[in-house]
Amino acid sequence: MSAPVRVLVAGAGIAGFAVANALARRPGFEIDIVDPNPRPVGVAVGLSSCALRSLAAIDVIEPVLAASAPSMTLHMCSADGTTLVRVDRQTPEGQPYPDNVIVDRESLARALAAPLAAHGIEVVHGVAVTGVTVEDGGATVSFDGRDPQRYDLVVGADGIGSRLRGIVIDERPRDPEQLGLRWVMNALPGLDHGTMYIGPRAVKIGLWPLGDGSVYAFLTLPRPGLPRADRQEVLDELREVLTEFSFPGADQLRAEVPWDDVHIAPFQSLAPDAPWRRGRLVLVGDAVHAMPPHGSSGAAMAIEDAFVLADELGRAGVDEALEAFGRRRVERVRRVVEYSTRNCLAENEDAVAGRPLRPMDAGEAVRFWEFLRTEP
Ligand SMILES: Cc1cc2nc3c(=O)[nH]c(=O)nc-3n(C[C@H](O)[C@H](O)[C@H](O)COP(=O)(O)OP(=O)(O)OC[C@H]3O[C@@H](n4cnc5c(N)ncnc54)[C@H](O)[C@@H]3O)c2cc1C
């Protein structure tokens, strides 16, 4: 019997958890997974059919569905709550899971950690990867908090601020000059499906019930051409733009924003050419591709990466599999990044012109969802 392939997964975010699960169910891999942070990054995430299909393929869909709420309606309203566009997603006949769900990130992390524990794999928190030296047939990894170790394969799943990206590609993420603000709050009366409200200044608020009585709230703040603002300035701007909404529940929203727990993130965009590897170091998830959440697909592409990487590693030796992985991912991911970035930049144009956002193009959104349903 040949020796197992020793794999280090650097990062226990959505991509890292998915990779570890996808490999754990296959024979022949010995997996370590480390992450400096004890808690996942972000607040909640929408997972569309392609994410769920990949989670089903790696046998972890049940815990994820148990932690999620179906999210099948995309409803856009004006600031006073008047409907502008409404699309109800259809789950194709025979598809054994909803076409889209929403899940808070803590629950998602727990749902993905449990099957790993059943395989005897524990995530080691408090340990960061500080460097990777790529060698013939493997790589030596240095850590903050433990001695260097050699692995046969290193999967860089260390997110948008990736340390490992620079070892593999020269390209850096572009900043489409828009901020995302996110928080969780109490349910709002009458809100039973995901709804976005478009404000007068190209700002939109999305409110998504999480199924446990709470609501995931997010606000996109276009800031084209403006310098980076500090946290207090952004919160002051949030306070001001919220006064411009008058939909039912807007007063409660204003009164109950958990100001200390508002998560603020600049959006990023990145879609490099293959290969996404250098030797036995391969990148997955936001470490190698990033997009604004205007297609709600960054996590979905990270989960698909995991499925495809494990699929290729199940067919061929490591080097051949890593080449095939990059070839299989680049064009599909590029299309998703382009769709998401285009929609983000269109909002910035509206912001510059000083007009409310154009409502979503329902036909384009439906075509995009159909594309996501195609095989990766
Ligand atoms: C506002 C906003 C809303 C979004 N909404 C959606 C959505 O609805 N649907 C969707 O599909 N996507 C969405 N996304 C995108 C999605 O969050 C990301 O694409 C997804 O989290 C990427 O997963 P990841 O594992 O690559 O990165 P992350 O989830 O960021 O995980 C990276 C992990 O690496 C760890 N790490 C960092 N440095 C090191 C190191 N040196 N060594 C080891 N580990 C390290 C971090 O601690 C972290 O746990 C959204 C993004 C934003 C900003």
Short mmCIF file of C-alpha atoms and ligand atoms in Angstrom, two decimals:
data_model
loop_
_atom_site.label_atom_id
_atom_site.label_comp_id
_atom_site.label_asym_id
_atom_site.label_seq_id
_atom_site.Cartn_x
_atom_site.Cartn_y
_atom_site.Cartn_z
CA MET A 1 0.00 0.00 0.00
CA SER A 2 1.37 3.45 -0.91
CA ALA A 3 1.89 6.07 1.81
CA PRO A 4 -0.97 8.55 2.29
CA VAL A 5 -0.68 11.98 0.68
CA ARG A 6 -0.02 14.43 3.55
CA VAL A 7 -2.12 17.55 2.99
CA LEU A 8 -2.07 20.84 4.84
CA VAL A 9 -5.18 23.00 4.46
CA ALA A 10 -4.20 26.57 5.38
CA GLY A 11 -7.40 28.27 6.55
CA ALA A 12 -10.63 26.95 8.04
CA GLY A 13 -13.01 29.27 6.25
CA ILE A 14 -15.63 28.07 3.81
CA ALA A 15 -13.06 26.92 1.22
CA GLY A 16 -10.75 25.21 3.73
CA PHE A 17 -13.56 23.36 5.47
CA ALA A 18 -14.97 22.24 2.13
CA VAL A 19 -11.56 21.01 0.89
CA ALA A 20 -10.88 19.11 4.11
CA ASN A 21 -14.31 17.45 3.94
CA ALA A 22 -13.96 16.65 0.24
CA LEU A 23 -10.60 14.91 0.82
CA ALA A 24 -11.47 13.28 4.15
CA ARG A 25 -14.07 11.04 2.49
CA ARG A 26 -11.49 9.71 0.01
CA PRO A 27 -8.93 7.09 0.96
CA GLY A 28 -5.24 7.97 0.81
CA PHE A 29 -5.16 11.47 2.33
CA GLU A 30 -3.90 12.54 5.74
CA ILE A 31 -5.19 16.02 6.47
CA ASP A 32 -4.10 18.81 8.80
CA ILE A 33 -6.11 22.03 8.88
CA VAL A 34 -5.05 25.19 10.72
CA ASP A 35 -6.47 28.66 11.18
CA PRO A 36 -5.26 31.53 13.36
CA ASN A 37 -8.79 32.68 14.14
CA PRO A 38 -11.25 30.92 16.42
CA ARG A 39 -14.32 32.32 14.63
CA PRO A 40 -15.36 32.49 10.98
CA VAL A 41 -15.03 35.74 9.05
CA GLY A 42 -18.29 37.52 8.16
CA VAL A 43 -21.91 37.26 9.25
CA ALA A 44 -24.12 35.14 6.96
CA VAL A 45 -23.98 33.81 3.45
CA GLY A 46 -26.37 32.81 0.70
CA LEU A 47 -25.61 29.43 -0.87
CA SER A 48 -27.06 28.81 -4.32
CA SER A 49 -27.72 25.53 -6.10
CA CYS A 50 -24.13 25.07 -7.25
CA ALA A 51 -22.82 25.33 -3.68
CA LEU A 52 -25.45 22.88 -2.48
CA ARG A 53 -24.73 20.45 -5.32
CA SER A 54 -21.04 20.41 -4.38
CA LEU A 55 -21.87 20.01 -0.68
CA ALA A 56 -24.11 17.07 -1.60
CA ALA A 57 -21.30 15.55 -3.68
CA ILE A 58 -18.92 15.69 -0.71
CA ASP A 59 -21.55 14.27 1.69
CA VAL A 60 -22.02 17.30 3.93
CA ILE A 61 -25.26 18.75 2.67
CA GLU A 62 -27.43 17.44 5.50
CA PRO A 63 -25.82 19.38 8.36
CA VAL A 64 -25.65 22.48 6.18
CA LEU A 65 -29.34 22.29 5.23
CA ALA A 66 -30.23 21.70 8.89
CA ALA A 67 -28.46 24.97 9.77
CA SER A 68 -29.92 26.99 6.85
CA ALA A 69 -33.19 28.62 5.84
CA PRO A 70 -34.47 28.37 2.25
CA SER A 71 -34.18 31.72 0.46
CA MET A 72 -36.12 31.51 -2.76
CA THR A 73 -37.35 35.05 -3.37
CA LEU A 74 -35.45 38.04 -4.63
CA HIS A 75 -37.60 41.07 -4.05
CA MET A 76 -36.48 44.62 -4.79
CA CYS A 77 -38.42 47.57 -3.45
CA SER A 78 -38.03 51.31 -3.40
CA ALA A 79 -37.09 53.08 -0.18
CA ASP A 80 -40.76 53.27 0.87
CA GLY A 81 -41.37 49.54 0.28
CA THR A 82 -43.06 49.71 -3.15
CA THR A 83 -42.22 46.59 -5.19
CA LEU A 84 -39.93 47.23 -8.18
CA VAL A 85 -39.00 43.65 -9.16
CA ARG A 86 -39.78 40.27 -7.66
CA VAL A 87 -38.37 36.94 -8.81
CA ASP A 88 -39.34 33.67 -7.17
CA ARG A 89 -36.64 31.07 -7.80
CA GLN A 90 -37.83 27.69 -8.93
CA THR A 91 -36.19 24.51 -7.72
CA PRO A 92 -35.82 22.23 -10.75
CA GLU A 93 -37.86 19.06 -10.56
CA GLY A 94 -35.96 16.25 -8.89
CA GLN A 95 -33.37 18.53 -7.24
CA PRO A 96 -33.34 17.29 -3.64
CA TYR A 97 -32.46 20.64 -2.06
CA PRO A 98 -33.78 24.20 -2.45
CA ASP A 99 -32.26 26.33 -5.19
CA ASN A 100 -30.89 28.77 -2.63
CA VAL A 101 -30.48 28.92 1.15
CA ILE A 102 -29.10 31.38 3.67
CA VAL A 103 -27.03 30.44 6.70
CA ASP A 104 -25.18 32.35 9.38
CA ARG A 105 -21.46 31.71 9.23
CA GLU A 106 -21.04 30.34 12.76
CA SER A 107 -23.68 27.70 12.05
CA LEU A 108 -22.11 26.93 8.69
CA ALA A 109 -18.69 26.48 10.31
CA ARG A 110 -20.16 24.12 12.93
CA ALA A 111 -22.02 22.19 10.22
CA LEU A 112 -18.77 21.71 8.26
CA ALA A 113 -16.62 20.95 11.31
CA ALA A 114 -18.85 18.12 12.59
CA PRO A 115 -18.33 15.71 9.65
CA LEU A 116 -14.57 16.40 9.82
CA ALA A 117 -14.51 15.47 13.49
CA ALA A 118 -16.28 12.22 12.54
CA HIS A 119 -13.29 11.51 10.24
CA GLY A 120 -10.96 12.18 13.18
CA ILE A 121 -9.82 15.58 11.86
CA GLU A 122 -9.78 18.49 14.28
CA VAL A 123 -9.23 22.05 13.12
CA VAL A 124 -6.23 23.53 14.93
CA HIS A 125 -7.11 27.12 15.78
CA GLY A 126 -4.53 29.69 16.86
CA VAL A 127 -1.98 28.60 14.25
CA ALA A 128 -1.19 30.69 11.16
CA VAL A 129 0.80 29.60 8.14
CA THR A 130 3.61 32.11 7.74
CA GLY A 131 5.33 30.74 4.65
CA VAL A 132 5.59 27.89 2.17
CA THR A 133 8.78 26.76 0.47
CA VAL A 134 7.87 24.84 -2.65
CA GLU A 135 10.17 21.85 -3.25
CA ASP A 136 10.23 18.82 -5.54
CA GLY A 137 7.21 16.67 -4.78
CA GLY A 138 6.08 18.70 -1.78
CA ALA A 139 6.49 21.85 0.28
CA THR A 140 7.82 22.86 3.66
CA VAL A 141 5.45 25.02 5.65
CA SER A 142 6.38 27.42 8.41
CA PHE A 143 3.86 28.34 11.07
CA ASP A 144 3.35 30.88 13.74
CA GLY A 145 2.96 28.65 16.79
CA ARG A 146 4.49 25.32 15.70
CA ASP A 147 7.60 23.88 14.06
CA PRO A 148 7.95 23.75 10.25
CA GLN A 149 6.63 20.61 8.57
CA ARG A 150 6.84 19.06 5.14
CA TYR A 151 3.67 18.14 3.25
CA ASP A 152 3.00 16.46 -0.08
CA LEU A 153 0.31 19.04 -0.88
CA VAL A 154 -0.52 22.47 0.57
CA VAL A 155 -3.94 23.99 -0.09
CA GLY A 156 -3.93 27.77 0.41
CA ALA A 157 -7.44 28.57 1.62
CA ASP A 158 -6.44 31.65 3.58
CA GLY A 159 -9.02 34.04 2.20
CA ILE A 160 -8.99 37.51 0.66
CA GLY A 161 -5.96 38.67 2.67
CA SER A 162 -4.03 35.54 1.61
CA ARG A 163 -0.35 35.36 2.54
CA LEU A 164 0.14 32.45 0.18
CA ARG A 165 -1.29 34.13 -2.93
CA GLY A 166 1.94 36.03 -3.65
CA ILE A 167 3.90 32.76 -3.84
CA VAL A 168 1.65 31.56 -6.68
CA ILE A 169 0.45 34.58 -8.68
CA ASP A 170 1.51 38.20 -9.19
CA GLU A 171 -2.01 39.54 -9.56
CA ARG A 172 -3.58 41.39 -6.63
CA PRO A 173 -7.32 41.86 -6.03
CA ARG A 174 -8.84 45.03 -7.47
CA ASP A 175 -10.98 47.27 -5.29
CA PRO A 176 -14.32 48.06 -6.95
CA GLU A 177 -14.74 50.93 -4.46
CA GLN A 178 -17.75 49.70 -2.59
CA LEU A 179 -18.17 48.71 1.06
CA GLY A 180 -20.38 45.96 2.46
CA LEU A 181 -21.88 46.46 5.93
CA ARG A 182 -23.49 43.44 7.59
CA TRP A 183 -25.16 42.60 10.88
CA VAL A 184 -27.76 40.33 12.46
CA MET A 185 -30.79 41.77 14.23
CA ASN A 186 -34.23 40.87 15.54
CA ALA A 187 -36.97 39.87 13.10
CA LEU A 188 -38.87 42.72 11.46
CA PRO A 189 -42.67 42.41 11.40
CA GLY A 190 -44.07 41.02 8.16
CA LEU A 191 -40.67 40.21 6.64
CA ASP A 192 -40.94 36.58 5.55
CA HIS A 193 -38.54 36.53 2.56
CA GLY A 194 -35.35 38.21 1.41
CA THR A 195 -36.03 41.81 0.38
CA MET A 196 -33.81 44.64 -0.83
CA TYR A 197 -34.73 48.28 -0.50
CA ILE A 198 -33.15 50.84 -2.82
CA GLY A 199 -32.39 54.20 -1.27
CA PRO A 200 -32.20 57.56 -3.04
CA ARG A 201 -28.37 57.63 -3.09
CA ALA A 202 -27.49 54.36 -4.86
CA VAL A 203 -27.45 52.58 -1.52
CA LYS A 204 -29.35 49.35 -1.00
CA ILE A 205 -30.31 47.45 2.13
CA GLY A 206 -30.99 43.73 2.04
CA LEU A 207 -32.91 42.02 4.82
CA TRP A 208 -32.90 38.24 4.88
CA PRO A 209 -34.75 36.15 7.53
CA LEU A 210 -32.38 33.50 8.90
CA GLY A 211 -35.16 31.14 9.97
CA ASP A 212 -34.43 31.41 13.72
CA GLY A 213 -36.33 34.65 14.31
CA SER A 214 -33.35 36.82 13.39
CA VAL A 215 -32.63 38.77 10.22
CA TYR A 216 -29.38 39.12 8.28
CA ALA A 217 -29.08 42.76 7.23
CA PHE A 218 -26.60 44.04 4.68
CA LEU A 219 -26.05 47.40 3.13
CA THR A 220 -23.90 48.21 0.11
CA LEU A 221 -22.22 51.60 0.17
CA PRO A 222 -20.72 52.73 -3.15
CA ARG A 223 -17.73 55.01 -2.55
CA PRO A 224 -16.24 55.52 -6.04
CA GLY A 225 -13.26 57.82 -6.01
CA LEU A 226 -13.50 58.41 -2.27
CA PRO A 227 -10.63 57.72 0.13
CA ARG A 228 -10.94 54.81 2.58
CA ALA A 229 -13.02 55.94 5.54
CA ASP A 230 -12.37 54.77 9.10
CA ARG A 231 -14.93 52.69 11.00
CA GLN A 232 -16.55 55.64 12.77
CA GLU A 233 -16.97 57.58 9.52
CA VAL A 234 -18.60 54.55 7.87
CA LEU A 235 -20.97 54.06 10.81
CA ASP A 236 -21.87 57.77 10.71
CA GLU A 237 -22.64 57.38 7.00
CA LEU A 238 -24.75 54.30 7.76
CA ARG A 239 -26.70 56.25 10.39
CA GLU A 240 -27.35 59.00 7.86
CA VAL A 241 -28.40 56.83 4.90
CA LEU A 242 -30.77 54.80 7.07
CA THR A 243 -32.85 57.97 7.61
CA GLU A 244 -33.65 57.90 3.88
CA PHE A 245 -35.68 54.66 4.09
CA SER A 246 -39.36 54.59 5.04
CA PHE A 247 -40.42 50.99 4.26
CA PRO A 248 -42.50 49.25 6.94
CA GLY A 249 -40.03 48.26 9.65
CA ALA A 250 -37.49 50.99 8.80
CA ASP A 251 -37.99 52.68 12.19
CA GLN A 252 -37.28 49.42 14.00
CA LEU A 253 -34.27 48.82 11.77
CA ARG A 254 -32.81 52.24 12.70
CA ALA A 255 -33.49 51.68 16.39
CA GLU A 256 -31.98 48.21 16.58
CA VAL A 257 -28.78 48.28 14.54
CA PRO A 258 -26.14 46.61 16.79
CA TRP A 259 -23.58 49.34 16.10
CA ASP A 260 -20.66 47.53 17.78
CA ASP A 261 -21.33 44.37 15.76
CA VAL A 262 -21.63 45.90 12.30
CA HIS A 263 -19.13 44.07 10.10
CA ILE A 264 -17.53 46.31 7.45
CA ALA A 265 -15.65 44.87 4.45
CA PRO A 266 -14.41 46.46 1.24
CA PHE A 267 -15.34 44.34 -1.78
CA GLN A 268 -12.59 42.86 -3.94
CA SER A 269 -12.37 41.44 -7.42
CA LEU A 270 -9.85 38.89 -8.73
CA ALA A 271 -9.95 36.31 -11.53
CA PRO A 272 -6.43 35.21 -12.50
CA ASP A 273 -5.54 32.82 -15.30
CA ALA A 274 -4.47 29.27 -14.55
CA PRO A 275 -2.40 27.77 -13.14
CA TRP A 276 -3.57 28.50 -9.61
CA ARG A 277 -0.64 26.50 -8.28
CA ARG A 278 3.07 26.60 -7.86
CA GLY A 279 4.42 23.10 -7.52
CA ARG A 280 2.47 21.40 -4.76
CA LEU A 281 0.96 24.63 -3.40
CA VAL A 282 -2.53 25.25 -4.82
CA LEU A 283 -4.89 28.13 -4.03
CA VAL A 284 -8.66 27.88 -3.55
CA GLY A 285 -11.49 30.23 -2.59
CA ASP A 286 -10.95 33.95 -2.05
CA ALA A 287 -7.20 33.37 -1.90
CA VAL A 288 -7.28 32.99 -5.70
CA HIS A 289 -10.58 34.49 -6.87
CA ALA A 290 -12.72 37.15 -5.31
CA MET A 291 -15.85 39.00 -6.23
CA PRO A 292 -18.29 41.49 -4.77
CA PRO A 293 -21.38 39.72 -3.40
CA HIS A 294 -23.59 41.00 -6.25
CA GLY A 295 -23.95 37.45 -7.55
CA SER A 296 -23.95 35.92 -4.05
CA SER A 297 -21.40 33.43 -5.31
CA GLY A 298 -17.96 33.82 -3.66
CA ALA A 299 -18.63 31.07 -1.14
CA ALA A 300 -20.30 28.94 -3.79
CA MET A 301 -17.21 29.13 -6.01
CA ALA A 302 -15.02 28.28 -2.99
CA ILE A 303 -17.12 25.18 -2.29
CA GLU A 304 -17.06 24.18 -5.96
CA ASP A 305 -13.25 24.53 -5.91
CA ALA A 306 -13.17 21.95 -3.12
CA PHE A 307 -15.37 19.52 -4.99
CA VAL A 308 -13.39 19.86 -8.25
CA LEU A 309 -9.99 19.65 -6.53
CA ALA A 310 -10.94 16.44 -4.72
CA ASP A 311 -12.53 15.06 -7.88
CA GLU A 312 -9.31 15.61 -9.83
CA LEU A 313 -7.15 14.23 -7.00
CA GLY A 314 -9.32 11.11 -7.10
CA ARG A 315 -8.60 10.61 -10.81
CA ALA A 316 -4.87 11.31 -11.13
CA GLY A 317 -1.58 11.87 -9.34
CA VAL A 318 -1.16 15.14 -7.43
CA ASP A 319 0.68 17.18 -10.10
CA GLU A 320 -1.61 16.17 -12.92
CA ALA A 321 -4.67 16.76 -10.73
CA LEU A 322 -3.54 20.28 -9.77
CA GLU A 323 -3.08 21.20 -13.44
CA ALA A 324 -6.49 19.81 -14.33
CA PHE A 325 -8.06 21.64 -11.38
CA GLY A 326 -6.87 25.05 -12.63
CA ARG A 327 -7.95 24.34 -16.20
CA ARG A 328 -11.40 23.26 -15.05
CA ARG A 329 -12.01 26.28 -12.81
CA VAL A 330 -10.64 29.35 -14.57
CA GLU A 331 -13.32 30.12 -17.16
CA ARG A 332 -16.28 29.31 -14.96
CA VAL A 333 -14.99 31.40 -12.06
CA ARG A 334 -14.08 34.26 -14.40
CA ARG A 335 -17.66 34.41 -15.66
CA VAL A 336 -19.02 34.58 -12.12
CA VAL A 337 -16.48 37.24 -11.08
CA GLU A 338 -17.35 39.31 -14.19
CA TYR A 339 -21.11 39.14 -13.54
CA SER A 340 -20.67 40.13 -9.88
CA THR A 341 -18.16 42.91 -10.57
CA ARG A 342 -20.22 44.35 -13.45
CA ASN A 343 -23.26 44.68 -11.20
CA CYS A 344 -21.18 46.28 -8.48
CA LEU A 345 -19.63 48.82 -10.86
CA ALA A 346 -23.06 49.65 -12.35
CA GLU A 347 -24.12 50.67 -8.84
CA ASN A 348 -21.09 52.93 -8.58
CA GLU A 349 -22.13 54.62 -11.86
CA ASP A 350 -25.53 55.31 -10.31
CA ALA A 351 -23.81 56.69 -7.23
CA VAL A 352 -21.64 59.04 -9.31
CA ALA A 353 -24.73 60.18 -11.25
CA GLY A 354 -26.51 60.79 -7.91
CA ARG A 355 -29.49 58.59 -8.76
CA PRO A 356 -31.07 55.56 -7.09
CA LEU A 357 -29.83 52.17 -8.26
CA ARG A 358 -31.37 50.67 -11.35
CA PRO A 359 -33.36 47.68 -10.14
CA MET A 360 -31.94 44.25 -10.87
CA ASP A 361 -32.41 42.91 -14.41
CA ALA A 362 -34.58 39.90 -13.56
CA GLY A 363 -33.90 38.15 -16.90
CA GLU A 364 -30.14 38.47 -16.45
CA ALA A 365 -30.37 37.18 -12.87
CA VAL A 366 -32.37 34.13 -13.95
CA ARG A 367 -29.85 33.39 -16.75
CA PHE A 368 -27.03 33.68 -14.21
CA TRP A 369 -28.75 31.21 -11.85
CA GLU A 370 -29.21 28.82 -14.80
CA PHE A 371 -25.51 29.11 -15.54
CA LEU A 372 -24.69 28.29 -11.91
CA ARG A 373 -26.73 25.09 -12.27
CA THR A 374 -24.42 23.84 -15.04
CA GLU A 375 -21.78 21.28 -14.08
CA PRO A 376 -18.49 22.73 -12.83
C1 LIG B 1 -20.27 41.59 2.48
C2 LIG B 1 -20.05 40.23 1.86
C3 LIG B 1 -21.14 39.42 1.60
C4 LIG B 1 -20.97 38.18 0.98
N1 LIG B 1 -22.07 37.42 0.70
C5 LIG B 1 -21.91 36.26 0.02
C6 LIG B 1 -23.04 35.46 -0.32
O1 LIG B 1 -24.20 35.78 0.01
N2 LIG B 1 -22.84 34.28 -1.02
C7 LIG B 1 -21.58 33.88 -1.37
O2 LIG B 1 -21.45 32.81 -2.00
N3 LIG B 1 -20.49 34.62 -1.03
C8 LIG B 1 -20.62 35.79 -0.36
N4 LIG B 1 -19.53 36.51 -0.02
C9 LIG B 1 -18.20 36.00 -0.37
C10 LIG B 1 -17.74 34.95 0.62
O3 LIG B 1 -17.78 35.49 1.92
C11 LIG B 1 -16.34 34.49 0.31
O4 LIG B 1 -16.21 34.22 -1.06
C12 LIG B 1 -16.00 33.22 1.11
O5 LIG B 1 -16.05 33.50 2.49
C13 LIG B 1 -14.63 32.72 0.71
O6 LIG B 1 -14.27 31.64 1.55
P1 LIG B 1 -12.74 31.41 1.89
O7 LIG B 1 -12.70 30.20 2.73
O8 LIG B 1 -11.94 31.47 0.64
O9 LIG B 1 -12.32 32.68 2.74
P2 LIG B 1 -12.73 32.99 4.24
O10 LIG B 1 -14.11 32.53 4.51
O11 LIG B 1 -12.40 34.44 4.43
O12 LIG B 1 -11.75 32.10 5.12
C14 LIG B 1 -10.35 32.28 5.09
C15 LIG B 1 -9.80 31.66 6.37
O13 LIG B 1 -8.38 31.68 6.30
C16 LIG B 1 -7.89 32.01 7.60
N5 LIG B 1 -6.52 32.52 7.47
C17 LIG B 1 -6.15 33.78 7.18
N6 LIG B 1 -4.81 33.85 7.16
C18 LIG B 1 -4.33 32.60 7.45
C19 LIG B 1 -3.03 32.05 7.57
N7 LIG B 1 -1.91 32.80 7.42
N8 LIG B 1 -2.90 30.73 7.87
C20 LIG B 1 -4.02 29.94 8.01
N9 LIG B 1 -5.28 30.45 7.91
C21 LIG B 1 -5.43 31.75 7.62
C22 LIG B 1 -8.89 33.04 8.12
O14 LIG B 1 -8.84 33.13 9.53
C23 LIG B 1 -10.20 32.45 7.62
O15 LIG B 1 -10.79 31.59 8.56
C24 LIG B 1 -19.67 37.74 0.62
C25 LIG B 1 -18.55 38.54 0.92
C26 LIG B 1 -18.74 39.77 1.53
C27 LIG B 1 -17.53 40.63 1.84
#
